[in-house]
Amino acid sequence: MVDFLRNCPQYLANGLANGCIYILVAMGFNIIYNSTGIINFAQGEFSMFGGLFAYALAVSAGLSLPLAVLLAIAATGLIGACMERLMIYPLRRASVLTAIIATIGASIFFKSLGRVLWPNEAYKVPEFTPGNISLPGATVPRQFLWVLGLTVISVLLVYVFFSRTRAGRAMRACSVNRQAACLVGIDVSRMSFYSFLLAAALGSVAGLANAPYASYSIGLDLGVKGFTAAVVGGLGNTFGAVTGGLVLGLLEELIPGFLTVVMGISTGYKGAVASILLIMVLLLRPQGILGKGMVEKV
Amino acid sequence: MEEKREDSLQEVAAAGKGERRGGFLGEALFLARRHVVFLSLVAFIAVMPFWAKPLSKPLGIPLVMVMRLVGIYTIVAVGLNILMGYAGQISLGHGAFFGIGAYTSAILTVKAHFPPWLGIIMAVLVAIAFGFLVAPVLRLKGHYLAMATLGVGIVLFVFLREMTWLTGGNDGIRNIPPLSLPGMRIGEARDYLRAEYYFIWVIALIVLLLCSNLVRSRLGRAMRALHQSEVAAEVMGVNVSWEKIKVFVLSTALAGLAGGIFAHVQGYIDPNLFTIVLSIQLVTMVVVGGMESIWGAVAGAGLITFIPKIVEALPKWLGEVPRWVEKYSNYEGMVFGLILVLTMIFMPAGITRGLSDMVRYRRSPFVNPFRKKAME
């Protein structure tokens, strides 16, 4: 028990860092869900592309890191935009089941593409500023500050976008009622296009900030965790995503930490924490911690 | 005498038109006509090993061996097709139920020395138990259900991997005894491939027959009703949540059955065989075979199982192939992904349904989604 408490600051720091990544992925889910009503199962793959593109541009092509990062974000956004035009637009009137299967198809297509282009298990993306910081009771890499900063900036930008700008408010209108939004002159299909662009860009930030390693295989895992974060906070709610991401990040460090240090159980169970949390929240409080009750029209 | 013959001829004609008439011959013909797909499948399966054997070598594909796997996947795909196609409830976790079946039978036969047939029966029972355990997620709908079943698959996989005292962890379980029935040694027979093949397909055909009857029963109609509108089904007196649980448990039972057989056919298992990749592969089989189509499940399982084998055999047929074809396993995900996306866009009811509609209604099976008018 004492060991566990002594480790706690480290768990908190790691949890916060992972939580930030989950927040970014969760916001991607929210943006797409808000404007199209679709859960994009390929959201985690956007993060995979972010990391791998950053590696390709910064290490393989030798560009300067800031330029590589910007280009990687832009390239991933482009992939999201292509996906919307080629797949989501033709399916805009399809049933939920159809949309789910199609985005899953996109997800394994992207994963396999990533594996073909970058076949190794992991690639080291250079850290923005190398080195570690020592805090009382914990050591965190400098990269952590970047992750935190990028997340805060992204959350604020998304919030401002949705509450202050014309396009953002139009997207929110789509989420409330697509038909009504159309009647007041909003181009619904363009909003869907923007949302995929934006979600892919946000996802790629999560992937490339998640240094030092990028791999073709992170997509599914990150996708499930990001979705869990989004659901825990209430799907579609920006600050819900923040809450959900932090809760998930912390629980995912603290629970396995407790089980390992105090009860001597293998850390391998860590992978199940997010899924168990997801199932519990969906069954017990499907509207999320911050969400209001859901009413479904028949 | 003459009159009697006239009578039976009439019966034959009537049966030919699908009307039911008395008499043994009429009855038999009526049944034959009604089960024409099933009977032709039985005939195909029964004679297949005889012509497959001389053909396997020049083709470079061990046909009988692959067909065993097709049979196993058919069993799962039928269950999943009933769940997805008829009842409209998606599951992205069926790979894990398949794994539970495989592990149950493997553990019982290796560690407790059960005979394999009893192990397989236990596999079905354990899969049913897990089905009921997981059934509460069926309260969820659409995307939530998909994500929750995905989560179930991940949790079960993690437990299979981490409970090393029971499952052997990543090393898996080796030396699983081959299939056998009381008094019959199937997996150790002289021509064991053929024996296993017939064993698997007899089970698969029984499952197919039962399921094709099931979907025409009250439960089948209830499933289709709740697929279209749960509220309307409820109003018509369908106990929606209980029907959904029944269908789900049926599909997990079939997954457990297939998994149990799989363990004995393979001889070794490890948790990485039963990941989300398998679950998605099973969904692809259903999609390719066609929603709401029992027989489509056979086609889907066959196609998805044969594609990699054919690609592997390509160098033998063509002599030389580009390097990227040889590394097909890397591209497999891209192929499956494209199949899923394109099928959903152009033939949302699945490939076999799309093609059979083309024949039946003489129209293009492709809906052109780009030409539809904007929704609003």
XYZ file of C-alpha atoms in Angstrom:
674
model
C 0.000 0.000 0.000
C 2.807 2.413 0.913
C 4.526 1.583 -2.347
C 1.358 2.351 -4.208
C 0.968 5.738 -2.536
C 4.601 6.582 -3.228
C 4.076 5.801 -6.900
C 0.912 7.841 -7.053
C 2.420 11.113 -8.359
C 3.968 9.178 -11.231
C 0.634 7.506 -11.985
C -1.086 10.875 -11.937
C 1.470 12.395 -14.313
C 1.278 9.480 -16.751
C -2.490 9.438 -16.504
C -2.687 13.125 -17.264
C -0.428 12.739 -20.300
C -2.420 9.802 -21.689
C -5.650 11.549 -20.810
C -4.662 14.498 -23.010
C -4.208 12.167 -25.972
C -7.608 10.600 -25.302
C -9.175 14.068 -25.128
C -7.912 14.888 -28.602
C -9.227 11.628 -30.050
C -12.535 11.998 -28.212
C -13.033 15.491 -29.642
C -12.601 14.022 -33.113
C -15.397 11.530 -32.392
C -17.577 14.356 -31.077
C -17.090 16.636 -34.049
C -18.055 13.963 -36.555
C -20.907 12.709 -34.417
C -22.272 16.229 -34.038
C -22.442 17.049 -37.683
C -23.265 13.653 -39.206
C -24.606 11.403 -36.436
C -21.966 8.838 -37.376
C -19.422 7.249 -35.062
C -16.268 7.064 -37.087
C -14.564 3.773 -36.296
C -11.533 4.950 -38.269
C -10.852 7.854 -35.899
C -7.922 6.056 -34.248
C -6.345 5.504 -37.656
C -6.138 9.267 -38.162
C -3.842 9.351 -35.137
C -1.813 6.529 -36.602
C -1.357 8.537 -39.819
C -0.423 11.643 -37.817
C 2.435 9.861 -36.081
C 3.662 7.984 -39.138
C 3.516 11.025 -41.429
C 5.444 13.059 -38.872
C 8.065 10.300 -38.793
C 8.214 10.098 -42.570
C 8.562 13.850 -43.043
C 10.873 14.615 -40.133
C 13.140 11.563 -40.208
C 12.890 9.982 -43.655
C 12.551 13.232 -45.618
C 14.664 15.266 -43.200
C 12.402 18.298 -42.930
C 12.568 20.543 -39.904
C 10.306 19.300 -37.138
C 7.762 22.151 -37.018
C 7.281 22.012 -40.777
C 6.972 18.230 -40.690
C 4.351 18.438 -37.958
C 2.271 20.992 -39.847
C 2.497 18.999 -43.066
C 1.558 15.788 -41.255
C -1.531 17.454 -39.795
C -2.490 18.807 -43.204
C -1.942 15.454 -44.913
C -4.073 13.622 -42.360
C -6.785 16.247 -42.722
C -6.689 15.570 -46.440
C -7.161 11.842 -45.825
C -10.166 12.608 -43.634
C -11.591 14.862 -46.328
C -11.110 12.218 -49.018
C -12.757 9.628 -46.801
C -15.774 11.885 -46.362
C -16.180 12.576 -50.075
C -15.582 9.030 -51.246
C -17.392 7.097 -48.540
C -19.512 9.092 -46.129
C -21.154 11.292 -48.748
C -22.489 8.353 -50.789
C -23.667 6.752 -47.549
C -25.356 9.848 -46.159
C -28.771 8.219 -46.290
C -27.692 4.712 -45.337
C -28.740 2.880 -42.200
C -26.655 2.942 -39.039
C -25.515 -0.650 -39.563
C -24.270 0.181 -43.046
C -22.371 3.220 -41.818
C -20.758 1.238 -38.996
C -19.578 -1.527 -41.305
C -18.279 0.976 -43.846
C -16.223 2.948 -41.307
C -14.857 -0.305 -39.898
C -13.870 -1.212 -43.428
C -12.121 2.149 -43.757
C -10.386 1.536 -40.453
C -8.856 -1.800 -41.433
C -8.026 -0.427 -44.865
C -6.057 2.453 -43.282
C -4.370 0.154 -40.791
C -3.249 -2.188 -43.515
C -2.084 0.741 -45.653
C -0.052 1.998 -42.714
C 1.444 -1.444 -42.295
C 2.398 -1.681 -45.948
C 4.075 1.728 -45.953
C 5.654 1.511 -42.502
C 5.983 -2.202 -41.736
C 8.071 -2.027 -38.564
C 6.499 -2.449 -35.172
C 7.404 1.089 -34.062
C 9.048 4.234 -35.412
C 10.657 6.867 -33.256
C 9.235 10.281 -33.912
C 11.657 12.925 -32.625
C 10.448 14.655 -29.502
C 9.718 18.349 -29.887
C 12.164 19.141 -27.096
C 14.085 16.169 -25.729
C 14.798 15.618 -22.071
C 12.959 15.006 -18.849
C 11.612 17.128 -16.063
C 11.886 16.004 -12.451
C 8.914 16.771 -10.274
C 8.607 15.725 -6.646
C 7.798 12.028 -6.809
C 7.602 11.804 -10.575
C 9.685 12.196 -13.708
C 7.987 13.235 -16.896
C 9.414 13.782 -20.363
C 9.457 17.350 -21.657
C 7.186 16.162 -24.424
C 4.483 15.978 -21.781
C 4.331 19.785 -21.597
C 3.832 19.916 -25.351
C 1.028 17.387 -25.176
C -0.639 19.351 -22.400
C -0.226 22.648 -24.239
C -1.444 21.309 -27.566
C -4.467 19.762 -25.885
C -5.402 22.961 -24.069
C -5.017 24.974 -27.265
C -7.029 22.447 -29.272
C -9.840 22.354 -26.729
C -10.027 26.139 -26.654
C -9.932 26.417 -30.434
C -12.645 23.810 -30.844
C -14.736 25.498 -28.210
C -14.341 28.929 -29.825
C -14.991 27.427 -33.243
C -18.261 25.877 -32.151
C -19.552 28.775 -30.111
C -18.262 31.870 -31.944
C -17.797 31.180 -35.635
C -20.457 30.897 -38.294
C -19.279 27.532 -39.581
C -19.101 26.095 -36.082
C -22.583 27.198 -35.217
C -23.851 25.846 -38.502
C -22.333 22.482 -37.587
C -24.045 22.554 -34.217
C -27.296 23.339 -35.959
C -26.817 20.213 -38.084
C -26.428 18.138 -34.964
C -29.673 19.442 -33.497
C -31.777 18.883 -36.577
C -30.368 18.304 -40.025
C -33.534 19.059 -41.881
C -34.175 22.284 -40.033
C -30.545 23.284 -40.534
C -30.986 22.737 -44.237
C -34.140 24.819 -44.295
C -32.366 27.831 -42.857
C -29.786 27.589 -45.609
C -26.961 25.525 -44.118
C -25.121 23.278 -46.541
C -25.305 20.089 -44.506
C -23.052 18.016 -46.705
C -20.349 20.688 -46.613
C -20.549 20.697 -42.828
C -20.016 16.941 -42.852
C -16.973 17.514 -45.068
C -15.507 20.118 -42.704
C -16.137 17.916 -39.702
C -14.114 15.045 -41.143
C -11.306 17.419 -42.088
C -11.229 18.843 -38.598
C -11.552 15.502 -36.830
C -8.744 13.997 -38.892
C -6.502 16.973 -38.138
C -7.224 16.718 -34.395
C -6.645 12.975 -34.487
C -3.286 13.479 -36.161
C -2.247 15.939 -33.444
C -2.953 13.192 -30.911
C -0.856 10.742 -32.894
C 2.186 12.893 -33.422
C 2.210 14.347 -29.939
C 2.080 10.803 -28.606
C 5.842 10.566 -29.114
C 8.223 8.926 -29.025
C 6.710 6.000 -30.904
C 4.399 5.758 -33.861
C 3.119 2.441 -35.164
C 0.563 1.132 -37.602
C -1.141 -0.810 -34.859
C -2.146 1.984 -32.449
C -5.336 2.946 -34.276
C -7.915 0.544 -32.896
C -6.705 0.813 -29.329
C -6.643 4.596 -29.409
C -10.004 4.654 -31.154
C -11.699 2.577 -28.457
C -10.123 4.670 -25.714
C -11.028 7.942 -27.387
C -14.581 6.738 -27.836
C -14.684 5.668 -24.197
C -13.536 9.153 -23.182
C -16.209 10.718 -25.378
C -18.946 8.474 -23.960
C -17.854 8.882 -20.344
C -18.179 12.647 -20.682
C -21.311 12.503 -22.819
C -21.078 12.066 -26.571
C -21.001 15.300 -28.507
C -19.942 17.522 -25.615
C -16.510 19.215 -25.878
C -15.957 19.633 -22.160
C -17.406 16.184 -21.637
C -14.547 14.895 -23.772
C -12.085 16.695 -21.506
C -13.612 15.170 -18.378
C -13.883 11.741 -19.950
C -10.312 11.796 -21.245
C -8.888 12.747 -17.863
C -11.022 10.213 -15.979
C -10.015 7.441 -18.350
C -6.334 8.433 -18.366
C -6.156 8.452 -14.564
C -8.179 5.263 -14.026
C -6.066 3.474 -16.562
C -2.935 4.223 -14.547
C -4.336 3.950 -11.035
C -6.314 0.711 -11.306
C -3.583 -1.458 -12.855
C -1.056 0.270 -10.570
C -3.113 -0.654 -7.545
C -3.705 -4.204 -8.735
C -0.037 -4.777 -9.497
C 1.613 -3.124 -6.535
C -0.889 -4.060 -3.835
C -2.346 -7.326 -5.057
C 0.424 -8.601 -7.301
C -1.688 -9.080 -10.427
C -0.106 -8.787 -13.874
C -0.154 -5.385 -15.571
C -1.457 -7.027 -18.732
C -5.018 -6.384 -17.622
C -4.461 -2.663 -18.299
C -5.801 -3.175 -21.812
C -9.208 -4.153 -20.459
C -9.741 -1.104 -18.223
C -11.013 1.212 -20.957
C -13.369 -1.386 -22.425
C -14.836 -2.307 -19.040
C -15.332 1.375 -18.243
C -16.979 1.859 -21.638
C -19.411 -1.020 -21.163
C -20.260 0.056 -17.616
C -20.921 3.651 -18.598
C -22.984 2.619 -21.609
C -25.136 0.334 -19.485
C -25.466 2.452 -16.362
C -25.331 6.026 -17.604
C -25.429 6.122 -21.407
C -25.724 9.900 -21.523
C -22.323 10.232 -19.808
C -21.294 11.946 -16.625
C -21.995 15.444 -17.891
C -24.706 14.591 -20.394
C -28.365 15.325 -19.984
C -30.965 12.619 -20.444
C -31.572 11.394 -23.960
C -34.984 11.389 -25.527
C -35.516 9.335 -28.617
C -38.203 10.124 -31.111
C -40.124 7.168 -32.470
C -53.583 -49.332 -62.701
C -53.545 -46.867 -65.544
C -55.589 -44.421 -63.542
C -53.316 -44.629 -60.580
C -50.349 -43.768 -62.696
C -52.151 -40.801 -64.129
C -52.814 -39.695 -60.588
C -49.227 -39.836 -59.506
C -48.164 -37.946 -62.618
C -50.551 -35.228 -61.681
C -49.057 -35.182 -58.255
C -45.638 -34.748 -59.707
C -46.856 -31.859 -61.807
C -48.563 -30.295 -58.837
C -45.468 -30.687 -56.715
C -43.493 -29.134 -59.533
C -45.625 -26.063 -59.230
C -44.979 -25.965 -55.502
C -48.439 -27.141 -54.461
C -48.663 -29.710 -51.734
C -50.335 -32.983 -52.659
C -50.747 -36.239 -50.809
C -48.848 -39.387 -51.638
C -45.253 -40.271 -50.973
C -43.835 -39.152 -54.298
C -45.628 -35.844 -54.239
C -44.500 -35.189 -50.707
C -40.912 -36.021 -51.557
C -40.897 -33.799 -54.605
C -42.493 -30.988 -52.682
C -39.808 -31.198 -50.030
C -37.087 -31.527 -52.657
C -38.274 -28.393 -54.388
C -38.520 -26.468 -51.203
C -35.032 -27.457 -50.129
C -33.422 -27.325 -53.525
C -30.567 -25.092 -52.357
C -29.916 -27.278 -49.363
C -29.997 -30.512 -51.348
C -27.684 -29.233 -54.035
C -25.297 -28.072 -51.316
C -25.432 -31.519 -49.717
C -24.708 -33.136 -53.061
C -21.817 -30.775 -53.708
C -20.304 -31.326 -50.265
C -20.720 -35.107 -50.503
C -18.870 -35.565 -53.791
C -16.392 -32.734 -53.420
C -13.500 -34.745 -51.859
C -13.560 -37.191 -54.789
C -12.841 -34.655 -57.476
C -10.940 -32.316 -55.173
C -8.132 -34.737 -54.491
C -6.699 -34.990 -58.001
C -7.316 -31.260 -58.482
C -5.540 -30.041 -55.349
C -2.040 -30.696 -56.598
C -2.161 -28.833 -59.916
C -4.084 -25.985 -58.275
C -1.629 -25.688 -55.417
C -4.490 -25.362 -52.949
C -5.260 -28.233 -50.575
C -8.986 -28.060 -51.314
C -10.265 -30.530 -48.725
C -8.140 -28.960 -46.015
C -9.376 -25.489 -46.811
C -12.959 -26.672 -47.072
C -12.737 -27.892 -43.463
C -12.077 -24.331 -42.407
C -14.862 -23.074 -44.638
C -17.220 -25.428 -42.813
C -16.099 -24.146 -39.426
C -16.468 -20.517 -40.450
C -19.828 -21.278 -42.032
C -21.148 -22.317 -38.627
C -20.134 -18.991 -37.069
C -21.158 -16.931 -40.078
C -24.679 -18.395 -40.074
C -25.140 -17.425 -36.438
C -23.753 -13.961 -37.028
C -25.879 -13.551 -40.137
C -29.019 -14.289 -38.150
C -27.925 -11.738 -35.561
C -26.845 -9.041 -38.025
C -28.860 -9.699 -41.140
C -32.184 -10.754 -39.674
C -32.263 -9.104 -36.255
C -30.154 -6.095 -37.247
C -27.924 -6.266 -34.151
C -24.237 -5.902 -34.915
C -21.562 -7.746 -32.985
C -17.886 -6.932 -33.285
C -16.958 -9.412 -30.573
C -17.769 -12.781 -32.047
C -14.119 -13.630 -32.552
C -13.853 -13.752 -28.767
C -16.782 -16.169 -28.427
C -15.155 -18.352 -31.040
C -12.021 -18.172 -28.884
C -13.937 -19.059 -25.735
C -15.282 -22.157 -27.458
C -11.807 -23.121 -28.630
C -10.253 -22.585 -25.216
C -13.006 -24.428 -23.341
C -12.646 -27.543 -25.415
C -8.849 -27.333 -25.469
C -8.518 -26.899 -21.702
C -11.008 -29.644 -20.912
C -9.417 -32.172 -23.228
C -5.788 -31.346 -22.452
C -5.981 -30.716 -18.714
C -9.048 -32.714 -17.634
C -8.751 -35.416 -20.327
C -12.307 -35.084 -21.574
C -12.998 -36.809 -24.888
C -13.078 -34.201 -27.682
C -16.786 -34.587 -28.480
C -17.668 -33.851 -24.860
C -15.244 -30.930 -24.904
C -17.059 -29.472 -27.917
C -20.438 -29.839 -26.207
C -19.008 -28.083 -23.147
C -17.641 -25.376 -25.462
C -21.165 -24.695 -26.675
C -22.500 -24.558 -23.117
C -19.766 -22.199 -21.927
C -20.292 -19.961 -24.955
C -24.004 -19.872 -24.127
C -23.188 -18.918 -20.539
C -20.943 -16.090 -21.729
C -23.619 -15.065 -24.203
C -26.095 -14.607 -21.382
C -23.463 -12.820 -19.313
C -22.854 -10.312 -22.094
C -26.502 -10.078 -23.151
C -27.214 -6.844 -21.217
C -25.279 -4.913 -23.884
C -28.134 -5.718 -26.267
C -30.061 -2.928 -24.585
C -27.814 -0.616 -26.573
C -28.477 0.331 -30.152
C -26.567 1.142 -33.297
C -23.129 2.647 -32.756
C -23.238 2.074 -29.027
C -23.926 -1.623 -29.489
C -21.103 -1.886 -32.006
C -18.614 -0.219 -29.676
C -19.817 -2.193 -26.650
C -19.445 -5.538 -28.423
C -16.033 -4.402 -29.632
C -15.220 -3.683 -25.986
C -16.506 -7.124 -24.956
C -14.224 -8.681 -27.542
C -11.227 -6.738 -26.213
C -11.974 -7.602 -22.567
C -12.401 -11.315 -23.304
C -9.203 -11.303 -25.363
C -7.246 -9.641 -22.543
C -8.517 -12.228 -20.069
C -7.666 -15.112 -22.402
C -4.157 -13.711 -22.678
C -3.601 -12.843 -19.036
C -5.118 -15.800 -17.186
C -1.924 -17.752 -17.769
C -2.658 -20.372 -15.086
C -5.653 -21.488 -17.132
C -4.984 -20.561 -20.736
C -1.193 -20.628 -20.944
C -1.075 -16.938 -21.903
C 0.621 -15.965 -25.128
C 2.157 -19.437 -25.496
C -1.306 -20.861 -25.930
C -2.196 -24.529 -25.630
C -0.454 -27.195 -27.644
C -1.086 -30.877 -28.380
C -4.854 -30.650 -28.382
C -6.181 -34.141 -29.161
C -7.705 -34.584 -32.629
C -11.417 -34.989 -33.211
C -13.070 -38.236 -32.219
C -16.503 -39.628 -31.544
C -17.201 -42.555 -29.212
C -15.918 -45.561 -31.141
C -14.698 -43.447 -34.066
C -11.290 -41.929 -34.496
C -11.771 -39.062 -36.882
C -8.669 -36.979 -36.499
C -6.357 -40.010 -36.385
C -7.972 -41.942 -39.193
C -5.843 -42.923 -42.178
C -7.453 -40.303 -44.379
C -8.006 -37.925 -41.497
C -8.492 -34.816 -43.625
C -11.455 -36.340 -45.385
C -12.905 -37.712 -42.137
C -12.671 -34.313 -40.459
C -14.106 -32.705 -43.545
C -17.218 -34.885 -43.431
C -17.562 -34.513 -39.659
C -17.455 -30.716 -39.888
C -19.768 -30.460 -42.861
C -22.374 -32.798 -41.411
C -22.567 -30.469 -38.421
C -22.492 -27.366 -40.614
C -25.290 -28.694 -42.834
C -27.445 -29.564 -39.816
C -26.860 -26.065 -38.470
C -27.757 -24.562 -41.851
C -30.952 -26.584 -42.080
C -32.017 -25.705 -38.542
C -31.273 -22.041 -39.095
C -33.107 -21.869 -42.400
C -36.139 -23.307 -40.613
C -35.647 -20.972 -37.691
C -35.814 -17.809 -39.764
C -39.165 -18.917 -41.156
C -40.515 -19.553 -37.662
C -42.172 -17.177 -35.248
C -38.784 -16.153 -33.889
C -37.608 -15.398 -37.415
C -40.536 -13.122 -38.100
C -40.103 -11.468 -34.714
C -36.459 -10.782 -35.540
C -37.290 -9.185 -38.859
C -39.979 -7.119 -37.192
C -37.676 -5.745 -34.528
C -35.026 -5.089 -37.171
C -37.413 -2.709 -38.924
C -38.814 -0.996 -35.869
C -38.427 -2.087 -32.285
C -41.372 -0.009 -31.174
C -43.676 -1.393 -33.826
C -42.559 -4.932 -32.983
C -43.160 -4.320 -29.298
C -46.630 -2.985 -30.057
C -47.400 -6.103 -32.087
C -46.629 -8.228 -29.066
C -43.010 -9.181 -29.696
C -40.968 -9.348 -26.529
C -38.146 -7.358 -28.091
C -35.446 -7.612 -25.431
C -35.980 -11.347 -24.878
C -35.997 -12.122 -28.613
C -32.772 -10.170 -29.035
C -31.151 -12.101 -26.206
C -32.280 -15.406 -27.703
C -30.801 -14.567 -31.085
C -27.576 -13.301 -29.558
C -27.130 -16.394 -27.407
C -27.861 -18.607 -30.395
C -25.117 -16.872 -32.333
C -22.621 -17.156 -29.464
C -23.516 -20.846 -29.097
C -22.734 -21.413 -32.770
C -19.500 -19.455 -32.383
C -18.600 -21.662 -29.418
C -19.403 -24.804 -31.390
C -17.246 -23.700 -34.293
C -14.460 -22.652 -31.928
C -14.535 -26.011 -30.160
C -14.176 -27.876 -33.450
C -11.488 -25.444 -34.597
C -9.299 -26.186 -31.569
C -9.257 -29.917 -32.320
C -8.685 -29.454 -36.019
C -5.774 -27.057 -35.497
C -4.163 -28.896 -32.611
C -2.832 -25.691 -31.040
C -4.363 -22.343 -30.137
C -3.118 -19.049 -28.766
C -5.027 -15.889 -27.893
C -3.773 -13.945 -30.920
C -5.944 -16.107 -33.169
C -9.064 -14.641 -31.585
C -8.568 -10.889 -31.765
C -10.700 -8.191 -33.277
C -9.184 -9.159 -36.634
C -11.117 -12.426 -36.517
C -14.291 -10.611 -35.471
C -14.013 -8.274 -38.441
C -13.269 -11.194 -40.726
C -16.486 -12.847 -39.565
C -18.431 -9.637 -40.188
C -16.891 -9.496 -43.659
C -18.124 -13.033 -44.333
C -21.649 -12.005 -43.407
C -21.478 -8.850 -45.495
C -20.039 -10.597 -48.527
C -22.487 -13.470 -48.211
C -25.379 -11.119 -47.900
C -27.552 -9.928 -45.072
C -30.675 -11.949 -44.378
C -29.351 -14.905 -46.277
C -28.630 -18.235 -44.598
C -27.046 -19.728 -47.719
C -25.077 -16.563 -48.276
C -23.137 -17.401 -45.128
C -21.635 -20.408 -46.914
C -20.658 -18.257 -49.865
C -19.190 -15.570 -47.605
C -17.216 -18.033 -45.513
C -15.987 -19.768 -48.647
C -14.919 -16.629 -50.439
C -13.141 -15.028 -47.490
C -11.339 -18.265 -46.616
C -10.315 -19.016 -50.182
C -9.054 -15.546 -51.198
C -5.749 -15.793 -49.270
C -5.213 -19.388 -50.395
C -5.718 -18.440 -54.019
C -3.303 -15.548 -53.718
C -0.772 -17.889 -52.127
C -1.201 -20.274 -55.038
C -0.843 -17.567 -57.702
C 2.925 -17.983 -58.200
C 2.295 -21.642 -59.004
C -0.286 -20.786 -61.646
C 1.434 -17.860 -63.270
C 5.030 -18.821 -62.727
C 6.136 -15.400 -61.644
C 4.195 -12.703 -59.839
C 5.158 -9.230 -58.689
C 6.767 -9.120 -55.274
C 3.864 -7.310 -53.665
C 1.501 -10.180 -54.432
C 3.721 -12.548 -52.515
C 3.470 -10.368 -49.439
C -0.269 -10.669 -49.593
C -0.806 -11.094 -45.861
C 0.242 -7.463 -45.462
C -2.406 -6.373 -47.920
C -5.147 -8.588 -46.586
C -6.578 -5.789 -44.442
C -6.710 -3.471 -47.447
C -8.593 -6.076 -49.459
C -11.086 -6.751 -46.672
C -11.477 -3.035 -45.999
C -12.187 -2.311 -49.644
C -14.639 -5.215 -49.829
C -16.524 -3.875 -46.811
C -16.611 -0.253 -47.962
C -17.500 -0.951 -51.582
C -20.154 -3.490 -50.651
C -21.760 -1.052 -48.253
C -21.768 1.728 -50.835
C -22.914 -0.227 -53.861
C -24.731 -3.315 -52.544
C -25.770 -2.677 -48.958
C -27.638 -5.998 -48.789
C -24.484 -7.960 -49.586
C -22.969 -9.379 -52.714
C -25.037 -12.560 -53.109
C -28.271 -10.701 -52.476
C -27.263 -7.969 -54.902
C -26.445 -10.440 -57.637
C -29.537 -12.588 -57.084
C -31.703 -9.465 -57.196
C -30.068 -8.652 -60.501
C -31.135 -12.006 -61.897
C -34.576 -11.939 -60.363
C -35.582 -8.398 -61.180
C -33.391 -7.943 -64.250
C -31.962 -4.750 -62.930
C -28.530 -3.534 -62.073
C -27.529 -4.590 -58.587
C -25.628 -1.365 -58.172
C -27.401 1.573 -56.694
C -25.506 4.616 -57.795
C -25.155 6.582 -54.620
C -23.582 9.576 -56.300
C -26.660 10.228 -58.385
C -29.193 10.312 -55.604
C -30.589 13.734 -54.987
C -29.394 15.508 -51.889
C -31.314 14.462 -48.861
C -32.508 17.875 -47.924
